[in-house]
CSV table of N, CA and C in Angstrom, one decimal:
chain,number,residue,atom,x,y,z
K,273,MET,N,0.8,-1.2,0.0
K,273,MET,CA,0.0,0.0,0.0
K,273,MET,C,0.9,1.2,0.0
K,274,THR,N,0.5,2.2,-0.8
K,274,THR,CA,1.3,3.4,-0.9
K,274,THR,C,0.4,4.6,-0.5
K,275,ALA,N,1.0,5.5,0.2
K,275,ALA,CA,0.3,6.7,0.6
K,275,ALA,C,0.4,7.8,-0.4
K,276,ARG,N,-0.7,8.3,-0.8
K,276,ARG,CA,-0.7,9.4,-1.7
K,276,ARG,C,-1.0,10.7,-1.0
K,277,MET,N,-0.2,11.7,-1.3
K,277,MET,CA,-0.3,13.0,-0.6
K,277,MET,C,-1.2,13.9,-1.4
K,278,ILE,N,-2.2,14.5,-0.7
K,278,ILE,CA,-3.1,15.5,-1.3
K,278,ILE,C,-3.0,16.7,-0.4
K,279,GLU,N,-3.4,17.9,-1.0
K,279,GLU,CA,-3.3,19.1,-0.3
K,279,GLU,C,-4.7,19.7,-0.1
K,280,LEU,N,-5.1,20.0,1.1
K,280,LEU,CA,-6.4,20.7,1.4
K,280,LEU,C,-6.2,22.2,1.2
K,281,THR,N,-6.7,22.6,0.1
K,281,THR,CA,-6.5,24.0,-0.3
K,281,THR,C,-7.7,24.9,0.1
K,282,ARG,N,-8.9,24.3,0.3
K,282,ARG,CA,-10.1,25.2,0.6
K,282,ARG,C,-11.0,24.4,1.5
K,283,VAL,N,-11.6,25.1,2.4
K,283,VAL,CA,-12.7,24.6,3.3
K,283,VAL,C,-13.9,25.4,3.1
K,284,ASP,N,-15.0,24.7,2.9
K,284,ASP,CA,-16.3,25.5,2.7
K,284,ASP,C,-16.8,26.1,4.0
K,285,PRO,N,-16.9,27.4,4.1
K,285,PRO,CA,-17.3,28.0,5.3
K,285,PRO,C,-18.6,27.6,5.9
K,286,LEU,N,-19.6,27.4,5.0
K,286,LEU,CA,-20.9,27.0,5.4
K,286,LEU,C,-20.9,25.6,6.0
K,287,SER,N,-20.2,24.7,5.4
K,287,SER,CA,-20.2,23.3,5.9
K,287,SER,C,-19.5,23.2,7.3
K,288,LEU,N,-18.4,23.9,7.4
K,288,LEU,CA,-17.6,23.9,8.7
K,288,LEU,C,-18.4,24.7,9.7
K,289,GLY,N,-19.1,25.7,9.3
K,289,GLY,CA,-20.0,26.5,10.3
K,289,GLY,C,-21.1,25.6,10.8
K,290,LYS,N,-21.7,24.8,9.9
K,290,LYS,CA,-22.8,23.9,10.4
K,290,LYS,C,-22.3,22.8,11.4
K,291,VAL,N,-21.1,22.2,11.0
K,291,VAL,CA,-20.5,21.2,11.9
K,291,VAL,C,-20.2,21.8,13.3
K,292,ASN,N,-19.6,23.0,13.3
K,292,ASN,CA,-19.2,23.7,14.5
K,292,ASN,C,-20.5,24.1,15.3
K,293,ALA,N,-21.6,24.5,14.6
K,293,ALA,CA,-22.8,24.8,15.2
K,293,ALA,C,-23.4,23.6,16.0
K,294,LEU,N,-23.2,22.4,15.4
K,294,LEU,CA,-23.7,21.2,16.1
K,294,LEU,C,-22.9,21.0,17.4
K,295,PHE,N,-21.5,21.1,17.3
K,295,PHE,CA,-20.7,21.0,18.4
K,295,PHE,C,-21.0,22.0,19.5
K,296,GLY,N,-21.2,23.3,19.1
K,296,GLY,CA,-21.6,24.3,20.0
K,296,GLY,C,-22.9,24.0,20.7
K,297,PHE,N,-23.9,23.5,20.0
K,297,PHE,CA,-25.2,23.1,20.5
K,297,PHE,C,-25.0,22.1,21.6
K,298,ILE,N,-24.2,21.1,21.3
K,298,ILE,CA,-23.9,20.0,22.3
K,298,ILE,C,-23.3,20.5,23.5
K,299,VAL,N,-22.3,21.4,23.4
K,299,VAL,CA,-21.6,22.0,24.6
K,299,VAL,C,-22.6,22.9,25.3
K,300,GLY,N,-23.5,23.6,24.6
K,300,GLY,CA,-24.5,24.4,25.2
K,300,GLY,C,-25.5,23.6,25.9
K,301,LEU,N,-25.8,22.4,25.4
K,301,LEU,CA,-26.8,21.5,26.1
K,301,LEU,C,-26.2,21.0,27.4
K,302,ILE,N,-24.9,20.7,27.4
K,302,ILE,CA,-24.2,20.2,28.6
K,302,ILE,C,-24.2,21.3,29.7
K,303,VAL,N,-23.7,22.5,29.3
K,303,VAL,CA,-23.6,23.6,30.2
K,303,VAL,C,-25.0,24.1,30.6
K,304,GLY,N,-26.0,24.1,29.7
K,304,GLY,CA,-27.3,24.4,30.1
K,304,GLY,C,-27.9,23.5,31.1
K,305,MET,N,-27.7,22.2,30.9
K,305,MET,CA,-28.2,21.2,31.9
K,305,MET,C,-27.6,21.4,33.3
K,306,MET,N,-26.3,21.8,33.3
K,306,MET,CA,-25.6,22.0,34.6
K,306,MET,C,-26.3,23.3,35.2
K,307,THR,N,-26.6,24.3,34.4
K,307,THR,CA,-27.2,25.5,34.9
K,307,THR,C,-28.6,25.2,35.5
K,308,LEU,N,-29.3,24.4,34.7
K,308,LEU,CA,-30.7,24.0,35.1
K,308,LEU,C,-30.7,23.2,36.4
K,309,ILE,N,-29.8,22.2,36.5
K,309,ILE,CA,-29.6,21.4,37.8
K,309,ILE,C,-29.2,22.3,38.9
K,310,THR,N,-28.3,23.2,38.7
K,310,THR,CA,-27.8,24.0,39.8
K,310,THR,C,-28.9,24.9,40.3
K,311,SER,N,-29.7,25.5,39.4
K,311,SER,CA,-30.7,26.4,39.8
K,311,SER,C,-31.8,25.6,40.5
K,312,GLY,N,-32.0,24.4,40.1
K,312,GLY,CA,-33.0,23.5,40.8
K,312,GLY,C,-32.6,23.2,42.2
K,313,VAL,N,-31.3,22.9,42.4
K,313,VAL,CA,-30.7,22.7,43.8
K,313,VAL,C,-30.8,23.9,44.6
K,314,VAL,N,-30.5,25.1,44.1
K,314,VAL,CA,-30.6,26.3,44.8
K,314,VAL,C,-32.0,26.6,45.2
K,315,ALA,N,-33.0,26.4,44.2
K,315,ALA,CA,-34.4,26.6,44.5
K,315,ALA,C,-34.9,25.7,45.6
K,316,SER,N,-34.5,24.4,45.6
K,316,SER,CA,-34.9,23.5,46.7
K,316,SER,C,-34.3,23.9,48.0
K,317,TYR,N,-33.1,24.4,48.0
K,317,TYR,CA,-32.5,24.9,49.3
K,317,TYR,C,-33.3,26.1,49.8
K,318,LEU,N,-33.6,27.0,48.9
K,318,LEU,CA,-34.3,28.2,49.3
K,318,LEU,C,-35.7,27.9,49.9
K,319,GLN,N,-36.3,26.8,49.4
K,319,GLN,CA,-37.6,26.4,49.9
K,319,GLN,C,-37.5,25.9,51.3
K,320,THR,N,-36.4,25.4,51.7
K,320,THR,CA,-36.2,24.9,53.1
K,320,THR,C,-36.1,26.1,54.1
K,321,LEU,N,-35.7,27.2,53.6
K,321,LEU,CA,-35.5,28.4,54.5
K,321,LEU,C,-36.9,29.0,54.7
K,322,SER,N,-37.3,29.3,55.9
K,322,SER,CA,-38.6,29.8,56.2
K,322,SER,C,-38.8,31.2,55.8
K,323,SER,N,-37.7,32.0,55.7
K,323,SER,CA,-37.8,33.4,55.5
K,323,SER,C,-37.7,33.8,54.0
K,324,THR,N,-37.7,32.8,53.1
K,324,THR,CA,-37.4,33.0,51.7
K,324,THR,C,-38.7,33.5,51.0
K,325,ASP,N,-38.6,34.5,50.2
K,325,ASP,CA,-39.7,35.0,49.4
K,325,ASP,C,-40.0,34.0,48.3
K,326,PRO,N,-41.3,33.6,48.2
K,326,PRO,CA,-41.6,32.6,47.1
K,326,PRO,C,-41.3,33.1,45.7
K,327,GLN,N,-41.3,34.4,45.5
K,327,GLN,CA,-41.0,35.0,44.2
K,327,GLN,C,-39.5,34.7,43.9
K,328,LEU,N,-38.6,34.7,44.9
K,328,LEU,CA,-37.2,34.5,44.7
K,328,LEU,C,-37.0,33.0,44.2
K,329,ILE,N,-37.8,32.1,44.7
K,329,ILE,CA,-37.7,30.7,44.3
K,329,ILE,C,-38.1,30.5,42.9
K,330,THR,N,-39.2,31.2,42.5
K,330,THR,CA,-39.7,31.2,41.1
K,330,THR,C,-38.7,31.8,40.2
K,331,GLN,N,-38.1,32.9,40.6
K,331,GLN,CA,-37.1,33.5,39.7
K,331,GLN,C,-35.8,32.6,39.6
K,332,THR,N,-35.5,31.9,40.6
K,332,THR,CA,-34.3,31.0,40.5
K,332,THR,C,-34.6,29.9,39.5
K,333,GLN,N,-35.8,29.3,39.6
K,333,GLN,CA,-36.2,28.3,38.6
K,333,GLN,C,-36.2,28.8,37.2
K,334,GLN,N,-36.7,30.0,37.0
K,334,GLN,CA,-36.8,30.6,35.7
K,334,GLN,C,-35.4,30.9,35.2
K,335,PHE,N,-34.5,31.3,36.0
K,335,PHE,CA,-33.1,31.6,35.6
K,335,PHE,C,-32.5,30.3,35.0
K,336,GLY,N,-32.7,29.2,35.7
K,336,GLY,CA,-32.2,27.9,35.2
K,336,GLY,C,-32.8,27.6,33.8
K,337,PHE,N,-34.1,27.7,33.6
K,337,PHE,CA,-34.7,27.4,32.4
K,337,PHE,C,-34.2,28.3,31.2
K,338,PHE,N,-34.2,29.6,31.5
K,338,PHE,CA,-33.8,30.6,30.4
K,338,PHE,C,-32.3,30.5,30.2
K,339,GLY,N,-31.5,30.2,31.3
K,339,GLY,CA,-30.1,30.0,31.1
K,339,GLY,C,-29.8,28.8,30.2
K,340,MET,N,-30.6,27.8,30.3
K,340,MET,CA,-30.4,26.6,29.4
K,340,MET,C,-30.7,27.0,28.0
K,341,LEU,N,-31.8,27.7,27.8
K,341,LEU,CA,-32.1,28.1,26.4
K,341,LEU,C,-31.0,29.1,25.8
K,342,LEU,N,-30.6,29.9,26.7
K,342,LEU,CA,-29.5,30.9,26.2
K,342,LEU,C,-28.3,30.1,25.8
K,343,PHE,N,-27.8,29.2,26.6
K,343,PHE,CA,-26.6,28.4,26.3
K,343,PHE,C,-26.8,27.6,25.0
K,344,LEU,N,-28.0,27.0,24.8
K,344,LEU,CA,-28.2,26.3,23.6
K,344,LEU,C,-28.1,27.2,22.4
K,345,VAL,N,-28.8,28.3,22.4
K,345,VAL,CA,-28.8,29.2,21.2
K,345,VAL,C,-27.5,29.8,21.0
K,346,LEU,N,-26.9,30.3,22.1
K,346,LEU,CA,-25.6,31.0,22.0
K,346,LEU,C,-24.5,30.0,21.6
K,347,GLY,N,-24.5,28.8,22.1
K,347,GLY,CA,-23.5,27.8,21.7
K,347,GLY,C,-23.6,27.5,20.2
K,348,ALA,N,-24.8,27.3,19.7
K,348,ALA,CA,-24.9,27.0,18.3
K,348,ALA,C,-24.5,28.2,17.4
K,349,PHE,N,-25.0,29.4,17.8
K,349,PHE,CA,-24.6,30.6,17.0
K,349,PHE,C,-23.1,30.9,17.0
K,350,LEU,N,-22.5,30.8,18.2
K,350,LEU,CA,-21.1,31.1,18.2
K,350,LEU,C,-20.3,30.0,17.6
K,351,GLY,N,-20.8,28.8,17.6
K,351,GLY,CA,-20.1,27.7,16.9
K,351,GLY,C,-20.2,27.9,15.4
K,352,PHE,N,-21.3,28.3,14.9
K,352,PHE,CA,-21.4,28.6,13.5
K,352,PHE,C,-20.5,29.7,13.0
K,353,VAL,N,-20.5,30.8,13.8
K,353,VAL,CA,-19.7,32.0,13.4
K,353,VAL,C,-18.3,31.6,13.5
K,354,SER,N,-17.8,30.9,14.5
K,354,SER,CA,-16.4,30.6,14.7
K,354,SER,C,-16.0,29.6,13.6
K,355,GLY,N,-16.8,28.7,13.2
K,355,GLY,CA,-16.5,27.7,12.2
K,355,GLY,C,-16.4,28.4,10.8
K,356,ALA,N,-17.3,29.3,10.5
K,356,ALA,CA,-17.3,30.0,9.2
K,356,ALA,C,-16.1,30.9,9.1
K,357,ALA,N,-15.9,31.6,10.2
K,357,ALA,CA,-14.7,32.6,10.2
K,357,ALA,C,-13.4,31.8,10.1
K,358,GLY,N,-13.3,30.7,10.8
K,358,GLY,CA,-12.1,29.9,10.8
K,358,GLY,C,-11.8,29.3,9.4
K,359,ALA,N,-12.9,28.9,8.7
K,359,ALA,CA,-12.7,28.4,7.3
K,359,ALA,C,-12.3,29.5,6.4
K,360,ILE,N,-12.9,30.7,6.5
K,360,ILE,CA,-12.5,31.9,5.7
K,360,ILE,C,-11.0,32.2,5.9
K,361,ILE,N,-10.6,32.3,7.2
K,361,ILE,CA,-9.2,32.6,7.5
K,361,ILE,C,-8.3,31.5,6.9
K,362,TYR,N,-8.7,30.2,7.1
K,362,TYR,CA,-7.9,29.1,6.5
K,362,TYR,C,-7.7,29.3,5.0
K,363,ASN,N,-8.8,29.6,4.3
K,363,ASN,CA,-8.8,29.7,2.9
K,363,ASN,C,-7.8,30.8,2.4
K,364,VAL,N,-7.8,31.9,3.2
K,364,VAL,CA,-6.9,33.0,2.8
K,364,VAL,C,-5.4,32.6,3.1
K,365,VAL,N,-5.2,32.0,4.2
K,365,VAL,CA,-3.8,31.5,4.5
K,365,VAL,C,-3.4,30.4,3.6
K,366,ALA,N,-4.3,29.5,3.3
K,366,ALA,CA,-3.9,28.4,2.4
K,366,ALA,C,-3.6,28.9,1.0
K,367,LYS,N,-4.3,30.0,0.6
K,367,LYS,CA,-4.0,30.6,-0.8
K,367,LYS,C,-2.6,31.2,-0.8
K,368,ILE,N,-2.2,31.8,0.3
K,368,ILE,CA,-0.9,32.4,0.4
K,368,ILE,C,0.3,31.4,0.6
K,369,LEU,N,0.1,30.6,1.7
K,369,LEU,CA,1.2,29.7,2.1
K,369,LEU,C,1.1,28.2,1.5
K,370,GLY,N,-0.1,27.9,1.1
K,370,GLY,CA,-0.4,26.5,0.7
K,370,GLY,C,-1.2,25.8,1.7
K,371,GLY,N,-1.9,24.8,1.3
K,371,GLY,CA,-2.8,24.1,2.2
K,371,GLY,C,-2.1,23.0,3.1
K,372,ILE,N,-2.8,22.3,3.9
K,372,ILE,CA,-2.3,21.2,4.7
K,372,ILE,C,-2.2,20.0,3.8
K,373,LYS,N,-1.1,19.3,3.9
K,373,LYS,CA,-0.9,18.1,3.1
K,373,LYS,C,-1.4,16.9,4.0
K,374,ILE,N,-2.2,16.0,3.3
K,374,ILE,CA,-2.8,14.9,4.0
K,374,ILE,C,-2.4,13.6,3.2
K,375,GLY,N,-1.9,12.6,3.9
K,375,GLY,CA,-1.6,11.4,3.3
K,375,GLY,C,-2.8,10.4,3.3
K,376,ILE,N,-3.1,9.9,2.1
K,376,ILE,CA,-4.2,8.9,2.0
K,376,ILE,C,-3.6,7.6,1.4
K,377,GLU,N,-4.0,6.5,2.1
K,377,GLU,CA,-3.5,5.2,1.6
K,377,GLU,C,-4.6,4.6,0.6
K,378,GLU,N,-4.1,4.1,-0.5
K,378,GLU,CA,-5.0,3.4,-1.4
K,378,GLU,C,-4.8,1.9,-1.3
K,379,PRO,N,-5.9,1.2,-1.3
K,379,PRO,CA,-5.7,-0.3,-1.2
K,379,PRO,C,-5.1,-0.9,-2.4
């Protein structure tokens, strides 16, 4: 088997942006779930205190829910933007310096 070298000269910004958006969404989901769980724990603790305002407990629960939504949307959006921008920057640099060389084995 012999390895053939090819050069990656261009990356499509839209396709890399979509892939990065998915990764950002997954990270946002994980961070959002941690925010939701943490706000639930804090809300449960606040319920045990007799002097706690019920409105504060509701606001804490709402913070967790909206925090999760925010992390999901923000993660996907920033993932798309960073992926597309990274592809554009790579394309400019690859045009000037040359692309990344990749070895592919053929059977």
